[in-house]
Structure formats: structure tokens, C-alpha cells
XYZ file of C-alpha atoms in Angstrom:
660
model
C 26.676 -18.892 15.554
C 24.467 -21.240 17.541
C 22.216 -18.387 18.602
C 21.886 -17.380 14.939
C 20.906 -20.943 14.069
C 18.195 -20.943 16.695
C 16.827 -17.647 15.378
C 16.914 -18.825 11.774
C 15.135 -22.096 12.479
C 12.244 -20.463 14.301
C 12.350 -17.490 11.908
C 11.965 -15.281 14.962
C 14.141 -13.228 17.236
C 14.390 -14.230 20.886
C 11.951 -11.526 21.992
C 9.466 -12.387 19.255
C 9.710 -16.086 20.111
C 9.007 -15.397 23.790
C 6.012 -13.210 22.933
C 4.649 -15.903 20.633
C 5.077 -18.612 23.258
C 3.392 -16.441 25.874
C 0.498 -15.772 23.473
C -0.218 -19.493 23.288
C 0.118 -19.878 27.038
C 3.574 -21.471 27.171
C 6.308 -20.316 29.519
C 9.519 -19.651 27.502
C 11.573 -20.642 30.547
C 10.161 -24.164 30.347
C 11.988 -24.808 27.034
C 15.363 -26.447 27.467
C 17.965 -24.056 25.940
C 20.498 -26.855 25.589
C 18.161 -28.646 23.223
C 17.651 -25.508 21.124
C 21.374 -24.938 20.861
C 22.087 -28.460 19.657
C 22.643 -27.878 15.940
C 22.066 -31.487 14.974
C 18.880 -31.661 17.010
C 17.623 -28.383 15.568
C 18.230 -29.588 12.026
C 16.300 -32.806 12.629
C 13.580 -30.916 14.504
C 12.927 -28.671 11.516
C 12.814 -31.675 9.194
C 10.328 -33.431 11.474
C 8.237 -30.244 11.618
C 8.270 -30.062 7.815
C 7.167 -33.689 7.682
C 4.414 -32.927 10.185
C 3.145 -30.066 8.028
C 2.845 -32.264 4.931
C 1.270 -35.124 6.876
C -1.210 -32.711 8.411
C -2.218 -31.451 4.970
C -2.603 -35.010 3.643
C -4.594 -36.049 6.721
C -7.017 -33.151 6.362
C -7.472 -33.858 2.644
C -8.265 -37.492 3.427
C -10.693 -36.418 6.128
C -12.514 -34.010 3.812
C -12.707 -36.528 0.969
C -13.879 -39.279 3.308
C -16.620 -37.065 4.766
C -18.270 -36.357 1.396
C -21.945 -37.198 1.687
C -21.751 -37.776 5.451
C -22.803 -35.619 8.330
C -20.133 -33.615 10.088
C -18.970 -35.427 13.187
C -18.373 -33.628 16.452
C -15.062 -31.977 17.218
C -12.413 -34.030 18.972
C -11.454 -33.353 22.564
C -7.862 -32.775 21.443
C -6.736 -30.421 18.743
C -3.857 -31.035 16.355
C -1.184 -29.672 18.736
C -2.696 -29.739 22.281
C -0.201 -27.218 23.640
C -0.133 -26.990 27.429
C -0.954 -23.454 28.413
C 0.333 -21.475 31.359
C -1.429 -22.574 34.518
C -2.615 -25.945 33.192
C -1.551 -29.105 34.977
C -2.523 -32.746 35.225
C -5.963 -33.372 36.623
C -4.671 -36.238 38.772
C -7.154 -38.735 40.041
C -7.967 -40.943 37.092
C -4.841 -39.964 35.098
C -2.199 -42.700 35.224
C 0.441 -40.799 33.228
C 0.803 -37.475 35.084
C 3.206 -36.038 32.515
C 2.387 -32.394 33.316
C 2.654 -32.055 37.072
C 5.154 -29.188 37.232
C 3.576 -25.757 37.046
C 5.819 -22.853 35.892
C 6.577 -20.239 38.514
C 5.028 -17.628 36.220
C 1.608 -19.190 36.755
C 1.938 -20.709 40.213
C -0.668 -18.365 41.613
C -3.214 -19.211 38.903
C -2.496 -22.915 38.469
C -5.574 -24.970 37.717
C -6.248 -28.589 37.009
C -7.718 -29.096 33.583
C -9.704 -32.093 32.578
C -10.874 -33.162 36.041
C -14.483 -32.915 34.915
C -13.798 -34.849 31.703
C -13.665 -38.586 31.410
C -10.078 -39.892 31.057
C -8.822 -41.001 27.655
C -6.939 -44.181 26.777
C -3.441 -44.057 25.281
C -3.157 -46.159 22.133
C 0.466 -47.124 22.946
C 0.643 -47.974 26.656
C -3.157 -48.338 27.094
C -3.104 -46.276 30.284
C -5.709 -43.722 31.274
C -4.594 -40.200 30.532
C -6.129 -36.750 30.967
C -6.309 -34.096 28.268
C -3.278 -32.158 29.544
C -1.038 -35.223 29.545
C -1.978 -36.135 25.962
C 0.113 -35.203 22.955
C -1.586 -33.464 20.058
C -3.400 -35.498 17.449
C -0.594 -34.663 15.051
C 1.690 -37.016 16.997
C -0.405 -39.953 15.766
C 0.785 -39.274 12.229
C 4.298 -40.446 13.084
C 3.040 -43.827 14.272
C 1.913 -44.495 10.694
C 4.564 -42.609 8.740
C 8.131 -43.873 8.408
C 10.801 -41.230 8.992
C 14.498 -41.663 9.749
C 14.564 -38.482 11.840
C 11.942 -39.870 14.220
C 13.023 -43.516 14.308
C 16.550 -42.561 15.323
C 15.187 -40.967 18.461
C 12.124 -42.906 19.577
C 11.011 -46.470 19.859
C 9.241 -46.866 16.555
C 10.440 -49.979 14.757
C 10.686 -48.531 11.259
C 14.194 -48.384 9.797
C 13.577 -46.834 6.403
C 11.976 -43.826 4.856
C 12.677 -40.327 3.677
C 14.867 -38.095 5.772
C 12.877 -35.009 4.877
C 9.249 -34.083 4.964
C 8.970 -33.171 1.319
C 7.777 -36.595 0.161
C 4.730 -38.202 1.724
C 3.626 -41.524 0.310
C 0.089 -41.912 1.568
C -0.393 -45.155 -0.341
C 2.403 -46.996 1.474
C 1.472 -45.724 4.927
C -1.565 -46.714 6.897
C -4.545 -44.445 7.297
C -3.688 -40.852 8.060
C -6.846 -40.310 10.097
C -6.238 -38.988 13.577
C -8.414 -41.394 15.561
C -6.934 -42.237 18.923
C -4.829 -40.715 21.667
C -1.150 -40.944 22.562
C 0.235 -39.760 25.886
C 3.294 -37.548 26.250
C 5.307 -40.359 27.854
C 4.868 -42.545 24.765
C 5.531 -39.645 22.396
C 9.167 -38.727 21.866
C 10.387 -35.307 22.905
C 11.323 -34.427 19.324
C 7.746 -34.975 18.168
C 6.437 -32.794 21.001
C 8.920 -30.080 20.071
C 7.890 -30.418 16.416
C 4.255 -29.883 17.419
C 5.283 -26.772 19.331
C 7.340 -25.456 16.405
C 4.517 -26.180 13.964
C 2.043 -24.332 16.189
C 4.352 -21.320 16.357
C 4.534 -21.345 12.554
C 0.736 -21.448 12.371
C 0.482 -18.463 14.720
C 3.020 -16.566 12.622
C 0.977 -17.359 9.509
C -2.250 -16.187 11.142
C -0.558 -13.035 12.391
C 0.803 -12.180 8.961
C -2.529 -12.945 7.336
C -4.308 -10.713 9.834
C -1.877 -7.864 9.152
C -2.389 -8.306 5.396
C -6.170 -8.267 5.828
C -6.005 -5.112 7.944
C -3.779 -3.451 5.372
C -6.215 -4.441 2.608
C -9.155 -3.032 4.581
C -7.278 0.207 5.262
C -6.325 0.563 1.599
C -9.907 -0.085 0.528
C -11.148 2.335 3.169
C -9.025 5.075 1.594
C -10.924 4.590 -1.665
C -14.421 3.498 -0.649
C -14.629 4.911 2.862
C -15.995 3.577 6.123
C -19.218 2.499 4.415
C -17.628 -0.690 3.056
C -20.336 -3.040 4.347
C -23.125 -0.832 2.990
C -21.309 -0.681 -0.343
C -21.017 -4.475 -0.555
C -24.682 -5.003 0.299
C -25.756 -2.420 -2.267
C -23.624 -3.996 -4.986
C -25.277 -7.366 -4.335
C -28.703 -5.796 -4.939
C -27.581 -3.700 -7.901
C -27.068 -4.716 -11.490
C -23.862 -6.210 -12.783
C -20.811 -4.265 -13.848
C -21.921 -4.311 -17.479
C -24.739 -1.884 -16.671
C -22.317 0.456 -14.883
C -19.977 0.325 -17.870
C -22.896 1.238 -20.129
C -23.738 4.263 -17.974
C -20.088 5.345 -17.981
C -19.984 5.035 -21.769
C -23.012 7.303 -22.071
C -21.524 9.852 -19.697
C -18.261 10.021 -21.623
C -19.996 10.220 -24.984
C -18.178 7.205 -26.393
C -14.785 8.273 -25.047
C -12.865 6.806 -22.111
C -12.666 7.775 -18.444
C -8.948 8.458 -18.026
C -8.759 9.269 -14.305
C -10.067 6.108 -12.682
C -8.212 4.835 -9.643
C -5.795 3.009 -9.461
C -4.724 3.926 -13.007
C -4.728 7.583 -11.977
C -4.390 9.355 -8.665
C -3.960 12.699 -6.943
C -0.541 14.278 -6.828
C -1.166 16.007 -3.496
C -3.447 15.293 -0.573
C -6.482 17.507 -0.077
C -8.010 18.565 3.220
C -11.149 16.548 3.883
C -13.985 16.856 6.387
C -14.110 14.371 9.240
C -17.362 12.647 8.251
C -16.599 12.735 4.534
C -15.732 9.981 2.091
C -11.980 9.728 1.380
C -10.433 11.898 -1.288
C -9.665 8.898 -3.518
C -13.400 8.175 -3.745
C -13.559 11.022 -6.297
C -11.564 8.827 -8.698
C -13.057 5.467 -7.680
C -14.947 3.371 -10.260
C -18.489 4.483 -10.886
C -20.159 1.456 -9.247
C -17.943 1.360 -6.135
C -18.782 2.731 -2.725
C -22.108 3.641 -1.232
C -24.542 5.718 -3.245
C -25.106 8.027 -0.283
C -21.442 8.806 0.395
C -19.563 11.684 -1.191
C -16.495 13.811 -0.602
C -16.706 17.077 1.351
C -14.193 19.737 2.253
C -14.202 21.327 5.716
C -16.774 24.152 6.019
C -13.995 26.670 6.609
C -12.365 25.852 3.244
C -13.478 28.085 0.397
C -11.070 26.860 -2.285
C -9.763 23.395 -3.164
C -7.297 22.363 -5.885
C -7.148 18.804 -7.208
C -4.027 17.759 -9.119
C -4.815 14.566 -11.059
C -2.029 12.558 -12.648
C -3.217 10.304 -15.478
C -1.813 6.860 -16.148
C -0.308 7.902 -19.473
C -0.205 10.819 -21.887
C -3.750 11.297 -23.194
C -5.858 13.559 -25.369
C -8.262 15.145 -22.860
C -11.458 16.713 -24.176
C -13.168 17.655 -20.929
C -14.020 16.983 -17.294
C -17.291 15.730 -15.804
C -18.254 16.493 -12.200
C -20.808 14.117 -10.703
C -23.093 15.952 -8.301
C -23.283 14.745 -4.701
C -26.495 13.065 -3.460
C -27.213 16.180 -1.382
C -27.306 18.319 -4.503
C -26.418 21.992 -4.821
C -27.868 25.068 -3.191
C -27.371 28.714 -4.025
C -24.631 29.020 -1.401
C -22.415 26.064 -2.386
C -22.286 26.105 -6.187
C -18.586 26.483 -6.973
C -16.551 28.243 -9.566
C -14.499 25.726 -11.565
C -11.181 26.429 -13.276
C -9.125 23.780 -15.098
C -5.512 23.685 -16.289
C -3.585 21.002 -18.175
C 0.072 20.256 -18.783
C 2.609 17.529 -19.411
C 4.948 18.821 -16.724
C 4.538 19.285 -13.012
C 5.547 22.952 -12.936
C 2.548 25.241 -12.662
C 4.268 27.943 -14.701
C 4.082 25.708 -17.778
C 0.425 24.696 -17.501
C -2.260 25.989 -19.872
C -5.701 27.220 -18.804
C -8.573 25.227 -20.275
C -11.330 27.523 -19.067
C -13.335 28.862 -16.159
C -16.956 27.968 -15.494
C -19.651 29.216 -13.147
C -21.566 26.126 -12.057
C -24.540 28.154 -10.892
C -25.035 29.630 -14.349
C -24.655 26.174 -15.916
C -27.326 24.535 -13.774
C -29.907 27.331 -13.813
C -31.719 25.535 -16.605
C -31.719 22.217 -14.740
C -33.631 22.130 -11.474
C -32.706 18.453 -10.932
C -29.261 19.458 -9.699
C -30.682 21.371 -6.740
C -31.548 19.628 -3.512
C -31.225 15.971 -2.527
C -31.459 13.249 -5.138
C -34.992 11.922 -5.399
C -34.317 8.482 -6.853
C -31.165 6.424 -7.342
C -31.101 3.984 -10.227
C -28.183 2.263 -11.908
C -29.804 2.522 -15.329
C -30.363 6.265 -14.980
C -27.519 8.656 -15.670
C -26.270 10.250 -12.446
C -26.579 13.982 -12.012
C -23.547 15.656 -13.491
C -22.053 18.856 -14.878
C -19.823 18.788 -17.976
C -16.867 21.097 -18.570
C -15.930 20.666 -22.219
C -12.687 22.075 -23.606
C -12.700 24.080 -26.816
C -10.052 21.792 -28.254
C -8.665 18.472 -26.968
C -5.322 18.870 -25.223
C -2.562 16.266 -24.981
C -1.427 16.195 -21.357
C -0.608 14.012 -18.341
C -1.579 16.288 -15.414
C -4.904 18.045 -14.799
C -5.416 20.865 -12.262
C -9.005 21.433 -11.122
C -9.842 24.289 -8.736
C -13.229 24.537 -6.997
C -13.947 27.871 -5.323
C -17.036 28.939 -3.439
C -18.617 32.209 -4.510
C -19.548 35.048 -2.250
C -23.186 36.201 -2.330
C -23.795 38.603 -5.158
C -20.976 37.331 -7.356
C -23.180 34.832 -9.181
C -24.508 37.529 -11.462
C -21.038 38.357 -12.720
C -20.381 37.325 -16.297
C -16.705 36.493 -16.794
C -17.029 36.935 -20.525
C -18.184 40.565 -20.301
C -19.197 43.256 -17.813
C -16.315 42.319 -15.511
C -16.470 44.451 -12.366
C -13.239 45.227 -10.546
C -15.155 45.597 -7.294
C -16.332 42.003 -7.537
C -12.716 40.795 -7.467
C -12.146 42.351 -4.068
C -15.110 40.796 -2.333
C -12.975 38.102 -0.719
C -10.856 40.819 0.900
C -13.716 43.172 1.762
C -14.185 43.102 5.550
C -17.609 44.718 5.223
C -18.997 41.986 2.985
C -21.680 40.094 4.902
C -22.099 36.434 4.086
C -25.655 35.197 4.230
C -25.344 31.759 5.907
C -28.231 29.815 4.524
C -28.923 26.116 4.690
C -26.580 23.956 2.628
C -27.172 20.267 2.018
C -23.464 19.642 1.612
C -22.281 21.245 4.841
C -21.414 19.101 7.804
C -22.740 21.837 10.076
C -26.083 23.448 9.305
C -25.980 26.899 7.662
C -22.344 26.434 6.596
C -21.845 25.817 2.857
C -18.912 23.663 1.783
C -17.310 22.271 -1.358
C -18.511 18.757 -2.186
C -18.561 16.313 -5.106
C -19.361 12.687 -5.857
C -16.934 11.806 -8.687
C -14.518 13.484 -11.069
C -14.282 12.025 -14.578
C -11.563 13.077 -17.002
C -12.843 12.325 -20.501
C -10.666 11.649 -23.517
C -8.588 8.951 -25.137
C -5.112 7.640 -24.307
C -2.321 8.253 -26.794
C -1.073 5.068 -28.414
C 2.598 4.343 -28.928
C 2.414 5.030 -32.625
C 0.886 8.405 -31.790
C 4.065 9.654 -30.123
C 5.965 12.510 -31.657
C 8.793 11.926 -34.093
C 11.379 13.232 -31.647
C 10.246 10.790 -28.966
C 10.331 7.895 -31.429
C 13.795 8.785 -32.690
C 15.076 9.106 -29.124
C 13.735 5.681 -28.213
C 15.205 4.215 -31.377
C 18.655 5.621 -30.618
C 18.538 4.250 -27.079
C 17.532 0.820 -28.374
C 20.338 0.833 -30.925
C 22.793 1.747 -28.186
C 21.555 -1.127 -26.018
C 21.728 -3.618 -28.886
C 25.237 -2.607 -29.852
C 27.923 -5.073 -28.797
C 30.203 -3.723 -26.074
C 33.768 -2.932 -26.979
C 35.021 -4.560 -23.785
C 34.255 -8.121 -22.730
C 34.060 -9.840 -19.341
C 36.843 -12.255 -18.418
C 37.216 -14.460 -15.376
C 39.718 -13.474 -12.709
C 41.873 -16.454 -11.669
C 41.881 -17.318 -7.966
C 44.523 -19.017 -5.861
C 42.211 -20.635 -3.312
C 38.736 -20.367 -1.829
C 37.220 -21.264 1.516
C 33.624 -22.086 2.466
C 32.292 -21.377 5.963
C 29.039 -21.338 7.947
C 27.267 -24.149 6.100
C 28.527 -22.890 2.719
C 26.765 -19.560 3.175
C 30.058 -17.653 3.296
C 32.668 -17.868 0.551
C 36.126 -16.318 0.613
C 38.205 -16.162 -2.556
C 41.943 -15.416 -2.503
C 43.426 -13.691 -5.562
C 47.020 -13.537 -6.818
C 48.984 -10.308 -6.294
C 48.995 -9.399 -9.994
C 45.221 -9.780 -10.469
C 43.470 -6.991 -12.427
C 40.898 -4.612 -10.982
C 37.619 -6.371 -10.246
C 34.551 -5.043 -12.059
C 31.911 -7.426 -10.710
C 30.920 -11.050 -10.295
C 28.699 -13.640 -11.911
C 26.404 -15.767 -9.732
C 24.660 -18.923 -10.910
C 21.086 -19.000 -9.556
C 20.438 -21.339 -6.641
C 18.635 -24.647 -7.019
C 16.745 -24.399 -3.712
C 12.991 -23.893 -3.818
C 10.453 -22.207 -1.557
C 8.035 -24.922 -0.363
C 4.364 -24.088 -0.489
C 3.442 -26.062 2.626
C 5.269 -24.734 5.684
C 2.917 -25.725 8.500
C -0.076 -27.926 9.186
C -3.586 -26.558 8.530
C -4.755 -24.064 11.120
C -8.344 -25.254 10.776
C -9.955 -28.684 10.785
C -12.329 -27.741 7.955
C -10.193 -25.992 5.322
C -7.007 -27.155 3.650
C -5.868 -23.592 2.994
C -6.365 -20.738 5.436
C -9.112 -18.337 4.500
C -8.121 -14.733 4.031
C -9.655 -11.589 2.649
C -6.708 -11.083 0.329
C -6.575 -14.775 -0.740
C -2.786 -14.554 -0.523
C -0.557 -17.311 0.701
C 2.101 -16.669 3.279
C 4.876 -16.858 0.683
C 3.360 -13.816 -1.041
C 2.527 -11.888 2.139
C 6.003 -12.303 3.623
C 8.287 -13.070 0.731
C 11.581 -14.793 1.395
C 14.316 -12.516 0.079
C 18.007 -13.309 -0.203
C 20.851 -10.804 -0.171
C 24.503 -11.239 -1.046
C 26.941 -9.090 0.892
C 30.313 -8.529 -0.769
C 33.353 -7.468 1.248
C 36.971 -6.949 0.178
C 40.238 -6.768 2.041
C 41.545 -3.224 2.087
C 44.622 -1.780 3.736
C 45.487 -1.947 6.542
C 44.143 -5.511 6.727
C 40.461 -4.621 7.195
C 37.446 -6.141 5.480
C 35.315 -3.386 3.965
C 31.756 -3.944 2.751
C 31.557 -3.109 -0.943
C 27.815 -3.545 -1.557
C 24.746 -5.653 -0.817
C 22.766 -7.102 -3.704
C 19.198 -8.360 -3.581
C 19.008 -11.623 -5.474
C 16.077 -12.062 -7.876
C 14.213 -15.311 -8.379
C 15.526 -17.195 -11.391
C 15.720 -20.673 -12.844
C 18.423 -22.834 -11.292
C 21.787 -22.253 -12.936
C 20.836 -18.969 -14.629
C 23.909 -16.669 -14.714
C 23.297 -13.305 -13.039
C 25.814 -10.464 -13.360
C 26.376 -7.854 -10.646
C 28.578 -4.791 -11.103
C 30.607 -3.278 -8.299
C 30.086 0.433 -7.589
C 33.734 1.032 -8.505
C 36.724 -1.069 -9.620
C 38.233 -2.999 -6.707
C 41.848 -3.984 -6.194
C 42.115 -6.607 -3.470
C 43.658 -9.965 -2.683
C 40.687 -11.364 -0.781
C 36.973 -11.051 -1.516
C 34.247 -12.396 0.767
C 30.662 -13.265 -0.191
C 28.036 -13.787 2.510
C 24.478 -14.973 1.850
C 21.938 -13.155 4.032
C 18.165 -13.108 4.325
C 15.497 -15.746 4.918
C 17.657 -18.753 4.200
C 15.442 -21.097 6.257
C 12.474 -20.412 3.963
C 14.154 -22.437 1.220
C 14.355 -26.210 0.843
C 16.005 -28.643 -1.533
C 14.216 -30.323 -4.382
C 12.828 -33.726 -3.288
C 14.886 -35.461 -5.968
C 18.086 -33.829 -4.688
C 17.717 -34.716 -1.014
C 20.332 -37.004 0.496
C 19.267 -39.838 2.773
C 22.742 -41.167 3.410
C 23.865 -38.816 6.181
C 22.526 -38.962 9.699
C 23.292 -35.290 10.294
C 20.446 -33.070 9.117
C 21.552 -29.881 7.343
C 20.402 -26.658 8.946
C 19.953 -24.913 5.588
C 19.194 -26.192 2.124
C 22.219 -27.507 0.267
C 20.892 -25.753 -2.834
C 21.924 -22.437 -1.236
C 25.597 -23.391 -1.162
C 27.973 -20.826 -2.668
C 30.365 -23.531 -3.799
C 31.288 -23.195 -7.506
C 28.663 -20.506 -8.065
C 30.578 -17.212 -8.057
C 33.076 -16.016 -10.651
C 34.838 -12.673 -10.367
C 35.420 -10.891 -13.659
C 37.117 -7.851 -15.129
C 36.703 -5.943 -18.396
C 39.277 -6.155 -21.137
C 39.607 -5.851 -24.909
C 39.482 -9.375 -26.428
C 42.308 -8.515 -28.848
C 44.679 -7.931 -25.937
C 44.268 -11.528 -24.732
C 44.793 -13.153 -28.116
C 43.060 -16.188 -29.522
C 42.647 -17.859 -26.097
C 40.425 -15.079 -24.791
C 37.228 -17.078 -25.310
C 38.390 -19.725 -22.850
C 38.291 -17.308 -19.904
C 35.157 -15.403 -20.900
C 32.342 -15.071 -18.365
């Protein structure tokens, strides 16, 4: 249990903690395990670290507000934590403290004296000369001004009052929160030094998670825009606003809507793409996104490509628009286009919308051949329209692009169909004239390419649904609104027992108890604090990130409730695990068991990120000297009621008293 407590408090496993400590240059073996295993010490350490985080935020806010209109002063010699790294030791000489003289065996061969070239500092407590290594971080100065029971019970500060948790910081009653001065490690209590270490580990975890979120955001954007993200951003700065792009899109669609714009629509299957091509999702990207010079290309060896586009909702589709790539078309790479539509995924049930020869469509327009001469936002991009004879109501669109063999361009699919022309793909004697193609990655190899695919039409509104769909929805709603014939009633219990800081609850039932159908849980009163560590930068209150997401959204704290029941022969069997949603404190939440359970003992165990929660400031208790390891608002006491289903008439007029 003690090892679990240590893992929960640091929110890391042992291996992850050691890797984090090594990343900041600290030997994990130098940390006293007896201190970490002291439950009371760990509880107070986390409360001091929480206090340090809030004081650090308040100090930085005061620094930023006080520096308005003034020039930025130089950086301090010490940072907020001043963690001793592997291989660093006291400079000796002018240092009168010599707090860091022992060098870990891990770095004995690379031990160096740090700060020998710097002038010694003066401790504000003992007024002795001290080097940089023997100084505590600037965050330790906050506790000389702030009154906290957790610190005063362990060090020599004279304060005897204050909050026992770091959730309330009264800046008005404390002295200045500026971090001017130095305090040596001998004058700073060990708990404060450990709190600085714990806070620094939390900052590193936050930066690591933020970096992973930024990388994931870049990778997701790269799948849509491509590797030309920087060029795209610079071009968008020079281009017109989005209103102009919307105007161009409106003209392209002829007053209708573009139905297949990512992320509201996407491809059902992946499509083979050339190495130096834009990603496949760029075909459905917004019109003004990505670089103007990028476009999608298939490998030169691919002669046929099928795109399966799933729309966001059922829509009336009137046609498809294919935006021509910046390279333009040549005689060798103009494709044949065939389009199908359906509401279902099975290809046997799709309907053909038509087949078009792009080369015959663009013979009258020489602008579609060759590279694009000028690129302007106000000008309509080069495009080819494939208009359906009649609008079709569908959800899935199949679009096939197929390269033609030389000589097949003169074939008219409406008349004069030649059977010999259908066998050209299988004719081994057919010679392909490899001429220059602007779209091919390799010269003289034509390939399939496109800039954008626009599905034109209008979405179907709810009132436009068929009568059968409306009647089906109405019947389902009536069934949901109908009062159940059976009601929930509380199962009486003989006794209950709380364990492991009220995170485990066991309920004992009488022998004649009915079959259990589920349980009701009242939502917890604990909250997830927004401030979990001190600022990682001396210039910004909140960490900068590409995603602009806080850590509580990047790595959400999730709670689970594991339910076990005693089954013969005297074994506890796990019934189910339920993920608990976020709800207002006291909100009843009902959870059904997978099957009726007959048992005399039921166990509930709260799992998940329990250390990410804290009590409301108004509900914190200052009376006890023992700091709780988890928030008291997560206690399972008087929160769970087992219930069973029964007809109210069978219980008589007192049935309402035991209803759940």
C-alpha cells in the first residue's frame, strides 16, 4: 500500500520517476526511500507542493504587474527550483555552507565544481556566503513570507497559524511575494527542498505532455495540409481573409454548399499516394488551406484510383467539382471519371451517376493544360464540373479516376462503342507513348493527380426526412418517455466497511436479499484544481502551447469504479468496471450490472487518477495534523446504494420509502 501511495503522489511509476529524475540530472539513489514511504510526510509534502504552485503563480503575476512600464531586468542567477544536477558539487573556497559536498557514485568520474568562477551569494537567513549549488531555489523564499501549518510544524519559522492546504493564498496578508534574495539549503527545511523537487517533476511532466500534444497536433495537421505547413501559413498571411475564399467557394458551387469538406466529411478507405505528394486528406481540405503549389498525386504505376467519400449527413448531391492541380493536364494524364452514390456501404446497392471523359470536356478550354500561369484568390481556380442529371439523396460518394491508354480518347461512350477499345488494357501489344507529364513524379510517366474534390449539394434537414424515419423516431421517443413498469428499490445492508482512505467500500447483505440489479452513486464533491505546479517560465503565467490546451485537458483525470461480489466458493469475482462521468456534487448516477447478482458481500473500489483531485477550499479541515493522502471528497462513505427492480404494488403503500 505504501508503494502505491508513493506512485500516486508523484503520479508516476517507479521507472518513470527515475527517468524523470535522471533527465533533470538528479540521481534517484540520492532520494531517501524512508522519507517517501512515510505516509504522513508524503501527504504534507504534496500539500506543501500545492501551496508552492499557487504561491509561484501569485509571485509571477505580481512580478509581471509590477514590471509594467519598466525595462526587463536581467535574469537571476538562481531559477525557481535550482535542482542540483548529476556531477555538480559545492565550489568550496568562498562557500561557507558546503551543503552539497557528496557526489553520487553515478557521476563520480564526471564530478565538477560549479560556481567557482561566480561571486558567492549571501544567505538571507544565516547571512553566510554560499555558492549557487548550495542555494535552495528561489521558490523556497515564498515560505518565509507565507504562513503554512505544514511548513511551520517542520522548520524553524515562527508562524503558528494559516491554511493547511495550498488552495488559499492570501497575498494581502503576507509580505511581498517577490523572490529577491537567497536562502541556503541548511536554512531551508528538507520538506521545502523536497517540495521544490516534486514541483519541478510536475513541471517536466507538464512540458512533456504539452510537447506530445503539440507533436500530435502537427502530425494531424500534416495529414491534411502536408509537409508544406510553414509555406501555407506564410501564404495565408499574405492572402486575403477567409471571406474572399468563401466567396470563391460560393461561386464554384453555384449557390449550393460544399458537402465534403474535412473534418465534416472524410474518406472511407485510404488511397495509395506518391511519396512527394500532398496527403490524401488535402483533397477534402478547405479551399484556402495548404500551399497553392501542393497537390495530391498517385504513384506513377497506378492507373486507377477510387475515392470513397462519406458525407457528414444525408444530403441531396447535385454534382462533383474537381479542382485541377497547379501542374495542369496533358494529353497523357487526363483521366476518365465515373461516379456512384448510395446511402449504404455495399457497392451492390450503389447507383451510377455517370461517366465522363475529362479530355473531351477540356478540349474547349486551353487554360486547363499546362502549369497554372497566375494564382489569385479572387480568381476562380481551374476546375472541371461533373453535374448529375438529377440530384440524388445519399451519404456515400464513389469517385473513380482512371488513366486512358493512347488512342482511347477518341472513343465516344454515348455511341460508336468499339469492343476492341475495351481490351486495350489487356492487350500486350499495345504500346504506350510515354510523353512528358506535368503531374508525374518521374519525367515521362503520367500519373493521376488532383488539387481538391468538391461535392456540391445541400444537406437534408430534419423535417425533410421520410415519413417512415419520422414515425420510427417518434415510436422510440414514446418508448423512452413511457414510465417503467418496474421501479428501483434500495437493498438493505447489514454492515459496511471502509478501507484504504475510504477508497474501498464493502457492503454486507442479509441472506434473504433479492438479486442485485445495479447501484446508485452520488457524484463526488472533489474538484480538479487548475493550478498543479508553479510556472515553467519566468515571463508567462500559463505555458505556451500550439494547441492552447491546459494539462487537465491534455491528460484528463479519469476515475473508475470496480465492483466485485463474493461468489462461491468464497472468492471475490470482478463484476464490471465503470468509468465515472463528471457531474455536479451529489448528482445521483445509476449503473446497471451486466446480469442480476446474488451475493452476500459486494465490494466497490475507486481507481484512476485520484491524486488529481482536491477538496473545495471551503471544505478543507485545519484541525488535524495528519494530512490526507487523497481528497476527502472522494470518500465512498454514504454514497453508494444497491438496488433491485420490483413492482411497486408488491411492496404496498410503504414502497416509496425505499425507492432509489
